[in-house]
Coordinates of C-alpha atoms in Angstrom, one line a residue:
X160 CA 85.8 0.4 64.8
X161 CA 82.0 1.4 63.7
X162 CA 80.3 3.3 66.2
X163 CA 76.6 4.1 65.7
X164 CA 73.7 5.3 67.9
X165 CA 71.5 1.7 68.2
X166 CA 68.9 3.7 69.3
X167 CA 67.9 4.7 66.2
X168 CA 68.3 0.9 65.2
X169 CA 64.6 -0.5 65.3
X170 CA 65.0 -4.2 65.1
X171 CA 66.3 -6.1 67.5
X172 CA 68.2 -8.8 65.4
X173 CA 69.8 -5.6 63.7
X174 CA 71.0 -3.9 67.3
X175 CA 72.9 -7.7 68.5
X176 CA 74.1 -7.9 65.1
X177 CA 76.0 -4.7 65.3
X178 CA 76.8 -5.3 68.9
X179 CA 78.8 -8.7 67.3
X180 CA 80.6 -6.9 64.7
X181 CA 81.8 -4.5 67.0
X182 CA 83.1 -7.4 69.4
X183 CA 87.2 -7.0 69.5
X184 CA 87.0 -10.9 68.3
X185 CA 84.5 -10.7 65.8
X186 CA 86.4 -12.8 63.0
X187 CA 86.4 -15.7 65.8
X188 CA 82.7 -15.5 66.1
X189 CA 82.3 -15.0 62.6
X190 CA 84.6 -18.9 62.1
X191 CA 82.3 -20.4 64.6
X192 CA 79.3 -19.3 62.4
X193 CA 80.6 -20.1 58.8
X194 CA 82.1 -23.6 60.2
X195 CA 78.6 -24.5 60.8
X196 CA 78.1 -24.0 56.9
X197 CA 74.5 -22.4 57.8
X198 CA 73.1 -24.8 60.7
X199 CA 70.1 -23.1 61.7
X200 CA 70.2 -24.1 65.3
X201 CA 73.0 -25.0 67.0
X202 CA 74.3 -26.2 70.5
X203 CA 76.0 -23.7 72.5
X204 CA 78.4 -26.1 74.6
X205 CA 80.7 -24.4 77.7
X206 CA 83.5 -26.7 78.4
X207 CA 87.7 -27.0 78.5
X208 CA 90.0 -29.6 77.1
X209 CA 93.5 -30.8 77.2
X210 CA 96.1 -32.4 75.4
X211 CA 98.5 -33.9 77.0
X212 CA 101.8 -36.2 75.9
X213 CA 101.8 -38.8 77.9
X214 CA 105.4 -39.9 77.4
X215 CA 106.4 -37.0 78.9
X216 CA 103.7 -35.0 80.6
X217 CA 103.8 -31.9 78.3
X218 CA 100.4 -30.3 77.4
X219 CA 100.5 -29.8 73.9
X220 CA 97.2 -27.5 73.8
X221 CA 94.3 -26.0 75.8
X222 CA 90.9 -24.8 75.2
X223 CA 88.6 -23.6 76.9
X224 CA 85.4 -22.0 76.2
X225 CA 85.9 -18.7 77.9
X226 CA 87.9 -17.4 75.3
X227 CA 85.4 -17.7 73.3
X228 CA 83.7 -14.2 71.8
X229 CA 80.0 -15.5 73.5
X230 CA 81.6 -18.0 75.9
X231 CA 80.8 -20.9 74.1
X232 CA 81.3 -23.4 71.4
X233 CA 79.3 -23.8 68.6
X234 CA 78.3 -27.2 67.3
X235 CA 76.1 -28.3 64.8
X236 CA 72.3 -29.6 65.7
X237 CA 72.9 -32.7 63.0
X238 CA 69.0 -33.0 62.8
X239 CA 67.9 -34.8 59.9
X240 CA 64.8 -33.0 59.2
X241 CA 65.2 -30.0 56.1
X242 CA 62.2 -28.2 57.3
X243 CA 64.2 -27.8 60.7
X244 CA 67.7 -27.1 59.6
X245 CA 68.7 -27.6 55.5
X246 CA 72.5 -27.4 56.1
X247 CA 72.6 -30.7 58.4
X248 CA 69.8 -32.6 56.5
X249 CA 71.4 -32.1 53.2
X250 CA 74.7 -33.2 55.2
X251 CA 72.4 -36.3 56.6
X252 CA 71.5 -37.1 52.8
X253 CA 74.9 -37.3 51.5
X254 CA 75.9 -39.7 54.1
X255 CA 72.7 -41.7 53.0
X256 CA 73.2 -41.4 49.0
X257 CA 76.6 -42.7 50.2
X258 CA 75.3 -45.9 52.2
X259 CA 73.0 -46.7 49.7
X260 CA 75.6 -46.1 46.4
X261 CA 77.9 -48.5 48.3
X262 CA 75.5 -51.3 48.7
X263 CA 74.3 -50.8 44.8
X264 CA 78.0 -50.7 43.1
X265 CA 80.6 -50.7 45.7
X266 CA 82.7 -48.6 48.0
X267 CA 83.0 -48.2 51.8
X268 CA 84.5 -51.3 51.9
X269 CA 81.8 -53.0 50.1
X270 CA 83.2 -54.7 46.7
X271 CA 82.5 -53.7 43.2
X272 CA 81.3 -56.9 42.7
X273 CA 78.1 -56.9 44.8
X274 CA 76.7 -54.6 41.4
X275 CA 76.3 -58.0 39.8
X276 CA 74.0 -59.3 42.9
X277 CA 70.5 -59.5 42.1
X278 CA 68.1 -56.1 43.4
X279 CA 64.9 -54.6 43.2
X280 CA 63.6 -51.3 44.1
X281 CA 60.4 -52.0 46.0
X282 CA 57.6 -49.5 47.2
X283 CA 55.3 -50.7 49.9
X284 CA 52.4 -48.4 50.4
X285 CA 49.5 -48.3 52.9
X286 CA 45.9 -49.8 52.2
X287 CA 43.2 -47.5 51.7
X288 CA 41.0 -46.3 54.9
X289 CA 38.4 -44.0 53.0
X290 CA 38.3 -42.5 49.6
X291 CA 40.9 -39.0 49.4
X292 CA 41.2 -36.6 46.5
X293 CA 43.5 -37.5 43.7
X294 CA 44.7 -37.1 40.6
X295 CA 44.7 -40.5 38.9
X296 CA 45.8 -41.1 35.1
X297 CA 45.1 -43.3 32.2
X298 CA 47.3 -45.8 30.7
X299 CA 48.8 -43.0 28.9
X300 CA 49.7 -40.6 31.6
X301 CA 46.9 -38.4 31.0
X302 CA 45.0 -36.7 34.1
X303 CA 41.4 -38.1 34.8
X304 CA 39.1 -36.5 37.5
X305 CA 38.8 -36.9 40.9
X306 CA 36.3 -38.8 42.2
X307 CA 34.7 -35.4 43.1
X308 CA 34.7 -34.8 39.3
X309 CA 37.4 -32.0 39.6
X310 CA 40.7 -32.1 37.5
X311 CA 43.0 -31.3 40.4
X312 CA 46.2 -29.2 40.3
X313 CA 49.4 -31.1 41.3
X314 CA 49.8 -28.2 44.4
X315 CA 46.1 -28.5 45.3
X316 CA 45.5 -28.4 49.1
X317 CA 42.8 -31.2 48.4
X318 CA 44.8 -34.0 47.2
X319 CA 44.8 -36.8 50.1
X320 CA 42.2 -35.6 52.2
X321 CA 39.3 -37.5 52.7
X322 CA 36.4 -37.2 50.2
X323 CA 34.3 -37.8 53.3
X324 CA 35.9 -36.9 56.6
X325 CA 32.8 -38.3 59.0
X326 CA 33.3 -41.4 57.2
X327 CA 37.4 -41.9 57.2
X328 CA 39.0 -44.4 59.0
X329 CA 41.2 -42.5 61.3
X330 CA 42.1 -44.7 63.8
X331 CA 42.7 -47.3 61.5
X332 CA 44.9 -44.6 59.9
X333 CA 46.6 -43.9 62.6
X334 CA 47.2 -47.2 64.0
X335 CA 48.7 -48.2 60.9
X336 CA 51.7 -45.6 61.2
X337 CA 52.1 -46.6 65.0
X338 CA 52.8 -50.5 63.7
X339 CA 54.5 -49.7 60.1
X340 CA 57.7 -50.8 61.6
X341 CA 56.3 -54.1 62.8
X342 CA 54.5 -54.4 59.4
X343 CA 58.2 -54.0 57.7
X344 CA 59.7 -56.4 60.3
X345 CA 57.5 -59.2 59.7
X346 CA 57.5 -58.4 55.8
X347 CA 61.5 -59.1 56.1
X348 CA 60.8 -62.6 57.9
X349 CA 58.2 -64.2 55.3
X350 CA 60.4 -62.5 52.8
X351 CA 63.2 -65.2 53.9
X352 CA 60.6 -67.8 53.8
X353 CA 59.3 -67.4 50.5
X354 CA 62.8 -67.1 49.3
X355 CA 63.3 -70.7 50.5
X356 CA 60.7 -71.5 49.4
X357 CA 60.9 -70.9 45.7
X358 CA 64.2 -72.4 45.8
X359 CA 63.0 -75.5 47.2
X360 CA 64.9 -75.4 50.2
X361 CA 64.9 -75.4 54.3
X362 CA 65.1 -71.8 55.7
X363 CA 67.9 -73.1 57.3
X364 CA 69.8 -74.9 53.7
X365 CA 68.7 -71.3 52.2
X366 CA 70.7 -69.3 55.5
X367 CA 73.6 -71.6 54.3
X368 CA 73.9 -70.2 50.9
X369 CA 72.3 -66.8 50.4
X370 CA 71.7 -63.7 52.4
X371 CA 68.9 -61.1 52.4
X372 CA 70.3 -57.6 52.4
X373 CA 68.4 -54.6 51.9
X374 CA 68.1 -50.5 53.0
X375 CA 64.8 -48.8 53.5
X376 CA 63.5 -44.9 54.3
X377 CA 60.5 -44.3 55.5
X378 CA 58.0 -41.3 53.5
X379 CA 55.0 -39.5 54.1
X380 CA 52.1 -39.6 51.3
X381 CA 50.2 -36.7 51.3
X382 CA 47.5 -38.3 52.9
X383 CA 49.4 -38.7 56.2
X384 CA 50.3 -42.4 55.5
X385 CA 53.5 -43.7 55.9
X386 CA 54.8 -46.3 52.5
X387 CA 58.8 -47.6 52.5
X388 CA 61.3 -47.3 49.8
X389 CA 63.6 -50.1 50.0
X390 CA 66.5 -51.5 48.2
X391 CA 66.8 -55.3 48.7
X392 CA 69.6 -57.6 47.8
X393 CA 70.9 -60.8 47.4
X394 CA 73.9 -62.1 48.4
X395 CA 75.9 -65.0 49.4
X396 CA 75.9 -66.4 53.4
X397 CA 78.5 -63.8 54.0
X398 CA 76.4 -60.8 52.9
X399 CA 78.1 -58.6 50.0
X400 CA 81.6 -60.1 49.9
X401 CA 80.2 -63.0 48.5
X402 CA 77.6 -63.5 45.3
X403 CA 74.4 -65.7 45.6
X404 CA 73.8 -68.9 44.0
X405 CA 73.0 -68.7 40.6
X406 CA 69.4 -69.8 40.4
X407 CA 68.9 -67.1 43.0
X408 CA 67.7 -64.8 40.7
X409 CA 66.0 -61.4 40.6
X410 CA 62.8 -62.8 39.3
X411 CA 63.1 -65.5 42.5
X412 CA 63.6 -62.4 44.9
X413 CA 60.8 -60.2 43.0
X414 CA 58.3 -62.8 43.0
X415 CA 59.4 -63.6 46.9
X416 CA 58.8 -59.8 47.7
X417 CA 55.1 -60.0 46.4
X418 CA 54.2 -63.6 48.4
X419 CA 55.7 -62.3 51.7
X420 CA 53.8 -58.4 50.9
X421 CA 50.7 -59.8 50.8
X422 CA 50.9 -62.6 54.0
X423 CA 51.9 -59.8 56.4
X424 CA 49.0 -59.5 59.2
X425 CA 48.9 -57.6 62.3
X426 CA 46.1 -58.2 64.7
X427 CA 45.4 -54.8 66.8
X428 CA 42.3 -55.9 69.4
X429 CA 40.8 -52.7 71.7
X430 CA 37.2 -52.7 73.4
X431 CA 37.2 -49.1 72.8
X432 CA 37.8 -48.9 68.5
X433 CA 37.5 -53.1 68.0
X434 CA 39.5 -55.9 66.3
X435 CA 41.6 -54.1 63.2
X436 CA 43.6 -55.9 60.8
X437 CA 46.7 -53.8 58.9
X438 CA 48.0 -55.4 56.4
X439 CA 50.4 -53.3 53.6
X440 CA 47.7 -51.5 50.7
X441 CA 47.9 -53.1 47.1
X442 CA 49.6 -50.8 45.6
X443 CA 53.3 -52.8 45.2
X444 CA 56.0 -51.7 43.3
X445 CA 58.9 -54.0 42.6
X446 CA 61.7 -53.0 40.0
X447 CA 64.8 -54.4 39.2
X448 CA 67.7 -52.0 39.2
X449 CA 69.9 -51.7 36.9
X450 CA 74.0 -51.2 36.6
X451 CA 75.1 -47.6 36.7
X452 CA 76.1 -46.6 33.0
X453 CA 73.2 -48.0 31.1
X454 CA 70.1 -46.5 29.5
X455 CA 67.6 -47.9 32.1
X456 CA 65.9 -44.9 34.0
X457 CA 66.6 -47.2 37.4
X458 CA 70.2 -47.4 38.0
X459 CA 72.0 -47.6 41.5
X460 CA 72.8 -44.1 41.3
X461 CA 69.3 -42.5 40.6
X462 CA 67.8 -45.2 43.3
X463 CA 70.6 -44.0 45.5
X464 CA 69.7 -40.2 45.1
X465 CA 66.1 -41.2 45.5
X466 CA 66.2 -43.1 48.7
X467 CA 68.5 -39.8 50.0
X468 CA 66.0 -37.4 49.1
X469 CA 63.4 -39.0 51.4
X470 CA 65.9 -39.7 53.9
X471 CA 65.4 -36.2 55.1
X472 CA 61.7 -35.6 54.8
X473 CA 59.5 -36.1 57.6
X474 CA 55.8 -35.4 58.1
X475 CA 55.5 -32.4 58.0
X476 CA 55.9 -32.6 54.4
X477 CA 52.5 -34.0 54.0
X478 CA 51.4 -30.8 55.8
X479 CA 51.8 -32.2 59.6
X480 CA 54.2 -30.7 61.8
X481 CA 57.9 -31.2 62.8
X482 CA 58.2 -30.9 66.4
X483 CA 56.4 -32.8 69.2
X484 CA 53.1 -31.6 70.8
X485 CA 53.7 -32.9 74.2
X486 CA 54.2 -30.9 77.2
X487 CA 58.1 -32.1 78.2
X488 CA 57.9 -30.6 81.8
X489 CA 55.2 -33.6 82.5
X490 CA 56.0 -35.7 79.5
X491 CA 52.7 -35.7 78.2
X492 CA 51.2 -37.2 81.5
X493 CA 49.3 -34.5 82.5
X494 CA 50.7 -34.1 86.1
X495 CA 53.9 -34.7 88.2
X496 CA 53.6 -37.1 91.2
X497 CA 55.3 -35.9 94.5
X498 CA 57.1 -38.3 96.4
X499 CA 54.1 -39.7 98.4
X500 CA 52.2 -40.0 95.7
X501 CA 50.0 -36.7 95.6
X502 CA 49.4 -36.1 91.9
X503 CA 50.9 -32.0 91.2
X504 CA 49.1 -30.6 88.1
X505 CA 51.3 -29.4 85.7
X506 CA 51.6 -25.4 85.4
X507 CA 52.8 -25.8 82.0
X508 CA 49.9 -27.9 80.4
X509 CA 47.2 -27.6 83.0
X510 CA 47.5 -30.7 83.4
X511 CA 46.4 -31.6 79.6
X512 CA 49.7 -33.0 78.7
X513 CA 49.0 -31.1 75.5
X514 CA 51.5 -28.1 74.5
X515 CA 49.6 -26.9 72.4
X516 CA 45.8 -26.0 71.4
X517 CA 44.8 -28.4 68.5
X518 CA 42.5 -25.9 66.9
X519 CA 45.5 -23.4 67.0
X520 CA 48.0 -25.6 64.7
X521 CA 48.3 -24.6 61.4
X522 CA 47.6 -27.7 59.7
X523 CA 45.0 -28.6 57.6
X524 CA 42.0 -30.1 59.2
X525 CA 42.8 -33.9 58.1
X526 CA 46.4 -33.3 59.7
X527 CA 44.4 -32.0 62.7
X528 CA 42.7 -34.9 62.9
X529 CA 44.8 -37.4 63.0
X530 CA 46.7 -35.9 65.7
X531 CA 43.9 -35.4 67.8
X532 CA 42.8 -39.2 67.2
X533 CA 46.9 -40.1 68.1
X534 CA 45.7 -37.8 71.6
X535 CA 42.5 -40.2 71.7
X536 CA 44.2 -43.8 71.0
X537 CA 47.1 -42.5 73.2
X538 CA 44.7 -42.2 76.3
X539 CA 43.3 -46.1 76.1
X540 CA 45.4 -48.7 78.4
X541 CA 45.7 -51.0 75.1
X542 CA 47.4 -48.6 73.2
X543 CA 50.2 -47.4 76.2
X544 CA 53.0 -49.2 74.6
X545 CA 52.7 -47.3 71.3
X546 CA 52.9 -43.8 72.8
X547 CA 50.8 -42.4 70.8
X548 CA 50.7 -38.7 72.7
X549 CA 54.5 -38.4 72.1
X550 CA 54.4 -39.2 68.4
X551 CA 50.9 -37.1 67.3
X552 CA 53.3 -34.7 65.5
X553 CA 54.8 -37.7 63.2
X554 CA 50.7 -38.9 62.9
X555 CA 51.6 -42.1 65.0
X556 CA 54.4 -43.1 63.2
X557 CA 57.5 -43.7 65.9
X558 CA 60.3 -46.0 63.5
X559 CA 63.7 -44.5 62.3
X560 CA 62.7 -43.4 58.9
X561 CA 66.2 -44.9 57.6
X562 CA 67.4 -48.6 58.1
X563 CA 69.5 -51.1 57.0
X564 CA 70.5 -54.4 57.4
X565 CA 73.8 -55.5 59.0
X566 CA 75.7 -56.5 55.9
X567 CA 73.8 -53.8 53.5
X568 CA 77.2 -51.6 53.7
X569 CA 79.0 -49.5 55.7
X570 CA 77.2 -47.4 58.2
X571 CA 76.2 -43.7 59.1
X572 CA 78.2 -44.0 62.1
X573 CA 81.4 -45.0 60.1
X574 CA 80.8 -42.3 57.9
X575 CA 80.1 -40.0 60.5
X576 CA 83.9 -41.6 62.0
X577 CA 85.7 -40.8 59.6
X578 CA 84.5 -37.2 58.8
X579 CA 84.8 -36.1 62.7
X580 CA 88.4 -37.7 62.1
X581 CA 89.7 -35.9 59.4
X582 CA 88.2 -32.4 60.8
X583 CA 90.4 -33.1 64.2
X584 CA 93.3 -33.9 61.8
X585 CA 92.6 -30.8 60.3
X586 CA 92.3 -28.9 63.4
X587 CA 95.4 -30.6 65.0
X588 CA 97.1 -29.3 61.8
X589 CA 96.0 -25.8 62.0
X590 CA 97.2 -25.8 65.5
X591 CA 100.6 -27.1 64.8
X592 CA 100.6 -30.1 66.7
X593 CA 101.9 -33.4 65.3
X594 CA 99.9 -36.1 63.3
X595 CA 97.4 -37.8 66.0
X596 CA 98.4 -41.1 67.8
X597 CA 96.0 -41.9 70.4
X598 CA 99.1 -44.0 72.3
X599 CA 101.2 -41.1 73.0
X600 CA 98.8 -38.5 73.5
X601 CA 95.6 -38.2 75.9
X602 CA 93.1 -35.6 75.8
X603 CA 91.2 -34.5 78.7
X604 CA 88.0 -32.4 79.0
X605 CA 84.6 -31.8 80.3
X606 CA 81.3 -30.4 78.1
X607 CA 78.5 -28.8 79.5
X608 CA 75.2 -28.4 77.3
X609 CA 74.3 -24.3 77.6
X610 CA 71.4 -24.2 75.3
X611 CA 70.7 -24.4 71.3
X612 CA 70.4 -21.6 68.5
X613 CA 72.4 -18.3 68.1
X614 CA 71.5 -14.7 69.1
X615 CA 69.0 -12.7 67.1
X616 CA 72.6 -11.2 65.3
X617 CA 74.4 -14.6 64.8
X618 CA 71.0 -15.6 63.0
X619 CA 71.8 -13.2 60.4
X620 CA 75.2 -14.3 59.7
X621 CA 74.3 -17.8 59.3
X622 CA 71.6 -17.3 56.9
X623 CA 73.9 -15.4 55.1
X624 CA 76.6 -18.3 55.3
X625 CA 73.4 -20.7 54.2
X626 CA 72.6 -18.3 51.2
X627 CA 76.4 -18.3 49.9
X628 CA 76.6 -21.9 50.2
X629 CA 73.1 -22.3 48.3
X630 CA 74.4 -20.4 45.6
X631 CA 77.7 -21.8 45.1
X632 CA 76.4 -25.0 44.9
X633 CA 73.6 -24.0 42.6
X634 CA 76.6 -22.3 40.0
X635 CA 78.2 -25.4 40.4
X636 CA 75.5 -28.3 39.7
X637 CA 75.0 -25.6 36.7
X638 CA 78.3 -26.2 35.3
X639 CA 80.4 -23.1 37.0
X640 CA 83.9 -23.7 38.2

């Protein structure tokens, strides 16, 4: 065993570190930590469980938690986000890449045949509520200035803030994000209709012989404005087991996608701010994708890696932030009302319902400003529903940033299924016990939530463990073995 004077030891991460290795069950803490393959904050859970064979009573295995080096199990956060935790977005894009793959060319349990089903790649981006700093191009690709007459830099801090803050439309801005979702839902209802519609039919003849199937994700432009990136389908009535009619064709389905784009309307009346009308910006994309294994630039597997890369991205690559700014003690109401009614003030927030000091966020002052117009909008009686003081951190925006319809493919919870049941396989295996049949054996336990990240010395470990992965899989996507 190492023994040193931590006295002399002037970081604190360092001291807990060296208190860890010199735990008698280091290695065990140590598995914990490199089973997590780099999660950057866990959840520490304190708990027991049981297997039992209920044929004949015997308890095949215990756990319990107090064994444990720290006393508790380490579990992976699973959030989505890589600017929170790298190791379980990138684990949150594969399972995405996967979906999306499977509904393109098959797999999952979704035929190879649904490759032959007509589909576009469609972008659908926000309208424009002021002038921002770009960097547009000619015909040719090549870089024209800005409307300020500067040639911007692709990393300039400039690009997509207003060329005239006092003049921006931020509650416009903002009000889009907070109805995107609604935008998206009612695009996928006059999508239907305009589908019938070109094919000369009832919407309830064209339910009979073709479904609409399609996978979005949600991304931030750098001007704070959310735009979707969906695949959509056709199939026939029962979704990707079956083709479509023939004269359902991807130029009926892209020509349907740019009708139903441009009917979408929603109405948002205040007294404060006025009447607004969102509608989805003119910038429309629609491309049809092409099979995997041909020379077109967008096949199902680069649209599949594309939509997984944004699966994980949130706002706070625009420059925003990644965690919410209301005060969870009062939920963002300010104060905490006692039994009889007597309004408490908060003695986290002051009763401000704000965490933290806008002018103390590091964000850029168009970020800033949008959040602090979400605080605004979030205070009017009209705009309650949309919670706008729980979502100023996403800029308003509140929708899943990945959906899907029902008969897309298979699922993230399936996915998600089957890995948690091959890892208890594995760990059934490891412990010697025989192959898993839930009708002859019964496990029994009880898991209590202790808290989330790892001491200043398991910290270390992991971003070792995330380094080692990082580089492994950076030999390998460079041809190592």
């Amino acid at each position: 065993m190492v023994t040193l004077d931590l006295r002399h030891v002037a970081s604190p991460a360092v001291r807990d570190l060296l208190h860890l290795v010199n735990h008698p069950d280091f290695d065990r803490a140590q598995q914990q930590i490199e089973h997590l393959g780099g999660c950057t904050e866990p959840v520490r859970l304190t708990g027991h469980t049981t297997t039992v064979d209920t044929a004949t009573g015997e308890v095949l295995r215990s756990y319990t938690t107090a064994a444990e080096p720290t006393g508790s199990l380490l579990t992976a956060c699973g959030n989505r986000r890589a600017s929170r935790c790298p190791a379980c977005s990138r684990l949150y894009a594969a399972d995405t890449y996967h979906l999306i793959r499977a509904g393109l060319s098959g797999g999952k349990t979704v035929p190879d045949t649904v490759r032959t089903h007509p589909r576009v790649f469609t972008t659908l981006t926000a309208p424009s509520f002021g002038p921002v700093h770009n960097r547009p191009t000619t015909p040719g690709g090549d870089i024209r200035p800005c409307r300020c007459r500067k040639l911007h830099e692709p990393t300039d801090a400039l690009i997509g803030t207003p060329l005239n803050p006092a003049t921006y439309d931020y509650a416009g801005a903002v009000l889009f994000n907070a109805h995107a979702s609604a935008l998206w839902a009612r695009f996928t209802i006059y999508l239907r209709r305009e589908i019938a519609a070109r094919l000369g039919m009832t919407q309830k003849a064209a339910r009979a012989v073709l479904r609409v199937s399609f996978a979005k994700v949600a991304e931030y432009q750098k001007r704070g404005l959310v735009h979707f990136h969906a695949v959509i389908r056709l199939d026939g009535p029962d979704g990707s087991t079956q083709p479509p009619p023939p004269y359902a064709t991807v130029a009926v389905l892209a020509d349907a996608i740019r009708a139903a784009a441009a009917r979408v309307r929603v109405t948002v009346v205040s007294d404060a701010i006025g009447e607004r009308e969102l509608t989805w910006g003119e910038q429309l994309d629609v491309r049809e994708i092409a099979a995997f294994g041909t020379d077109a630039e967008l096949t199902d597997q680069a649209v599949a890696a594309y939509v997984a890369k944004y699966a994980t991205k949130s706002a706070d690559a625009s420059g925003a932030l990644d965690r919410a700014l209301f005060c969870r003690p009062c939920q963002g109401r300010g104060a905490t009302l006692l039994p009889h009614g007597t309004p408490l003030p908060c003695t986290t927030c002051d009763g401000t319902g704000q965490a933290r000091p806008l002018p103390r966020l590091a964000v850029a002052q168009h970020m800033r400003q949008m959040i602090r117009t979400c605080w605004e909008l979030g205070k009017l009686a009209e705009f309650a529903d949309l919670k706008l003081w729980k979502w100023a951190h996403m800029l308003g925006f509140r929708g899943h940033f990945s959906t899907k319809s029902r008969r897309y493919s298979t699922t993230l919870g399936a996915l998600r299924d089957a890995r948690r049941a091959w890892r208890t396989e594995q760990a059934r295996a490891r412990a010697g016990l025989p192959e898993s049949d839930p009708t002859t054996t019964l496990v029994v336990g009880r898991w209590d939530y202790l808290g989330s990240g790892y001491s200043p010395g398991a910290a270390l470990l992991a971003v070792d463990v995330w380094h080692r992965s990082e580089l492994e899989r950076q030999f390998a996507a460079e041809g190592g073995c």
